[in-house]
Coordinates of C-alpha atoms in Angstrom, one line a residue:
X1 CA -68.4 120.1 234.1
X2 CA -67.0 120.5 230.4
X3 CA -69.1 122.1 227.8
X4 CA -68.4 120.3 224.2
X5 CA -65.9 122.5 222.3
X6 CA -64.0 124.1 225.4
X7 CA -60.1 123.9 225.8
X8 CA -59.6 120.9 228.6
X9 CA -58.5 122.5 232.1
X10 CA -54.5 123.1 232.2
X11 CA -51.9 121.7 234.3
X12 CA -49.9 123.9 236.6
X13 CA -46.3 122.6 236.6
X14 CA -44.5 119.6 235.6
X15 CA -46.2 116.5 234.9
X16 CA -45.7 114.3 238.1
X17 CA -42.7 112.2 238.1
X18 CA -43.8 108.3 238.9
X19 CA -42.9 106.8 241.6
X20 CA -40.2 103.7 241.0
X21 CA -42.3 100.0 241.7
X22 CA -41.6 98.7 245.1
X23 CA -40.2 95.4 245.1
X24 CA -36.8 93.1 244.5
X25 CA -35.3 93.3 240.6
X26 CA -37.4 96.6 240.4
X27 CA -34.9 99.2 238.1
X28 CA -34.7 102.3 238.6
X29 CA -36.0 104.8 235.8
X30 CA -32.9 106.7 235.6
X31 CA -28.8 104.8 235.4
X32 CA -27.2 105.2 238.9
X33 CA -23.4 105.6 238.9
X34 CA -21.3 102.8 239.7
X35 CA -19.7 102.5 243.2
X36 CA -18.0 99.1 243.7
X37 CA -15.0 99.0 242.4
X38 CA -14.1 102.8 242.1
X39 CA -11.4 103.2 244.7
X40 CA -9.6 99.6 242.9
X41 CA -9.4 101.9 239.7
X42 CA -8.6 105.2 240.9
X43 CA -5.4 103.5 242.5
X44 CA -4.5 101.3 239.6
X45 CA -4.8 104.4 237.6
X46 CA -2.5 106.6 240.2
X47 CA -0.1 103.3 240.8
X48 CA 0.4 103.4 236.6
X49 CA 1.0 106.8 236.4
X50 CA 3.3 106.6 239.0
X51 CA 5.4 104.3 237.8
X52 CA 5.6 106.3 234.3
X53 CA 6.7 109.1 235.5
X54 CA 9.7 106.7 237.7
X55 CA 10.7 105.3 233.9
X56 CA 10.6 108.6 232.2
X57 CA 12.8 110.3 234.9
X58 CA 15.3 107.1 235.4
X59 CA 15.6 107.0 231.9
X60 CA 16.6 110.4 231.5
X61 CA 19.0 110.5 234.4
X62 CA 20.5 107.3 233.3
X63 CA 20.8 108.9 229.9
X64 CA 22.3 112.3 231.7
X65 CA 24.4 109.9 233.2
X66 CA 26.0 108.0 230.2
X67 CA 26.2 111.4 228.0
X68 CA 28.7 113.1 231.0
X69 CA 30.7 110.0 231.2
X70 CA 31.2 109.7 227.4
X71 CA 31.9 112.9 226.9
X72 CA 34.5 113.0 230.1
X73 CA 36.2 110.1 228.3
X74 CA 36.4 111.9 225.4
X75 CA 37.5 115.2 226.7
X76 CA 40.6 113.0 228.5
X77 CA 41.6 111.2 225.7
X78 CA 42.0 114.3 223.8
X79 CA 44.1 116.2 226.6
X80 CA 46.2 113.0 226.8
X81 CA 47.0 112.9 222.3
X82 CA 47.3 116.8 222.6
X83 CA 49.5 117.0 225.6
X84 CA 51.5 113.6 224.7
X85 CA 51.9 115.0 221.0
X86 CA 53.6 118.2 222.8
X87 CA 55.9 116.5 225.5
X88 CA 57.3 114.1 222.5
X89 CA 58.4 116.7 220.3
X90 CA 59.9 118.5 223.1
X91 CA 61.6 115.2 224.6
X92 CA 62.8 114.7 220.9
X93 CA 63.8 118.2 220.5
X94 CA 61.7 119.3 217.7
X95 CA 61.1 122.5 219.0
X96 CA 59.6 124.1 216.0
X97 CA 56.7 121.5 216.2
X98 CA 56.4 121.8 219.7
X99 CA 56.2 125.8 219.2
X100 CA 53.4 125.2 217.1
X101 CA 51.1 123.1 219.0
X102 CA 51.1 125.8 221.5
X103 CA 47.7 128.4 222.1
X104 CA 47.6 131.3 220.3
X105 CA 48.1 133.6 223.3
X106 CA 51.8 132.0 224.6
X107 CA 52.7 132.2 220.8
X108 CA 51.9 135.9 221.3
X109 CA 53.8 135.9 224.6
X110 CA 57.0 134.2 223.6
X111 CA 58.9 134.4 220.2
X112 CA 59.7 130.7 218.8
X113 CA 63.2 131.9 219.6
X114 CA 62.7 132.3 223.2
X115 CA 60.5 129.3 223.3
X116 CA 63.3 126.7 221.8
X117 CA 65.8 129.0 224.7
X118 CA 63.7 128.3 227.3
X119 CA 62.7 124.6 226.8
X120 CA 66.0 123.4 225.4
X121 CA 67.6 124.8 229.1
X122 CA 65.5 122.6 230.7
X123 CA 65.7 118.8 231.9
X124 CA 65.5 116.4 229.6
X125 CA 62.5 114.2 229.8
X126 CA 62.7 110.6 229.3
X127 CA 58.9 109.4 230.1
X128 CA 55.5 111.3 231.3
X129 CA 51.9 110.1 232.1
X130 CA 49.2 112.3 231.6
X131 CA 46.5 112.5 234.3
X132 CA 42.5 113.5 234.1
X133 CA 41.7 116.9 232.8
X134 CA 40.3 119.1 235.3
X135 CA 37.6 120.9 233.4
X136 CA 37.8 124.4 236.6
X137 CA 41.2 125.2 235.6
X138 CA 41.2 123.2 232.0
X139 CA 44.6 121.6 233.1
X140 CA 45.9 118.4 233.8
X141 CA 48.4 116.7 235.7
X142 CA 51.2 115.3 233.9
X143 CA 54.1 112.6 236.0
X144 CA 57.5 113.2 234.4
X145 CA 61.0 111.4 234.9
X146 CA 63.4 113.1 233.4
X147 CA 66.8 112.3 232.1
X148 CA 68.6 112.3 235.7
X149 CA 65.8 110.0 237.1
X150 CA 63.9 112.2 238.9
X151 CA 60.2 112.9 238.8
X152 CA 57.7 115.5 239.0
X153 CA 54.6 116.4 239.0
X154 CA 54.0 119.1 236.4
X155 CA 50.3 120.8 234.9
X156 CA 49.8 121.3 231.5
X157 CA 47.2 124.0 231.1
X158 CA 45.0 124.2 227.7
X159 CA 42.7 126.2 225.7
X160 CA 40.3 125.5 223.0
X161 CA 41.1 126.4 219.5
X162 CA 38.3 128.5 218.0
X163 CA 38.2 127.3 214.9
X164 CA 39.1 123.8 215.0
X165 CA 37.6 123.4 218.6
X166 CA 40.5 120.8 219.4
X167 CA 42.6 121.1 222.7
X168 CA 45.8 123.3 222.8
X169 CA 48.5 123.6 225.2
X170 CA 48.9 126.8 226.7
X171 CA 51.9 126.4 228.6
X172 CA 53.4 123.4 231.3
X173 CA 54.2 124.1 234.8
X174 CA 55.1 122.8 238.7

């Protein structure tokens, strides 16, 4: 029994949480997550990813790829115009220009004097092919015929000029 003017009786707890109606087409008070469908997106989303990451990394190798190729090309084509430059001016005896196209450390070696001594004793050279450089040893193989008709295989080493950052030759050898 209430008496007029007293607090109404409280509740201990929660209030009660309803029970969902009973029936077909009945929703449920609360959103349930989705199920269907879930593994389809999970493995589009892994399959797309996937074949990123196989464009990002061929691209890069292919781009690896291209940049070392060039930049072989141009490190033989400059062997072959510094080399040539040197093996014509000493197949047309201009020693003094031959002298000078050499690396700073065989100038230090060998006078121009004993340079234009030692090159002018030697065979004559009528042609030559230059090879591939060989970055290791930063040489390459040169085939000469000389004068007489014989050939042989001779290696021009080189060094880098530090200032100019061009290709030198250091000295040619069997």
């Amino acid at each position: 029994m209430t008496t007029l003017g007293a607090p109404p009786p409280q509740q201990q707890g929660p209030p009660p949480v309803p029970e969902p109606p009973s029936g077909p087409g009945v929703v449920p008070p609360f959103p349930a997550p989705p199920v269907e469908g879930r593994g389809r997106r999970v493995g589009l989303g892994l399959g797309l990813g996937a074949v990123v990451l196989v464009l990002v990394l061929g691209g890069g190798l292919a781009a690896f790829i291209g940049l070392t190729t060039v930049a072989t090309r141009a490190l033989n084509e400059q062997a072959d115009v510094v080399v040539g430059d040197y093996l014509d001016a000493v197949r047309d005896k201009r020693y003094g220009e031959a002298y000078d196209m050499l690396c700073q450390q065989t100038k230090d070696d060998e006078t121009e004097a004993e340079f234009t001594s030692r090159v002018s004793a030697e065979e004559p050279i009528r042609s030559y092919d230059v090879g591939d450089v060989e970055l290791v040893q930063m040489s390459a193989p040169v085939d000469v015929t000389y004068a007489d008709g014989s050939t042989a295989e001779l290696r021009a080493y080189l060094a880098q000029n530090r200032r100019t950052g061009g290709f030198e030759v250091c000295r040619v050898e069997e």
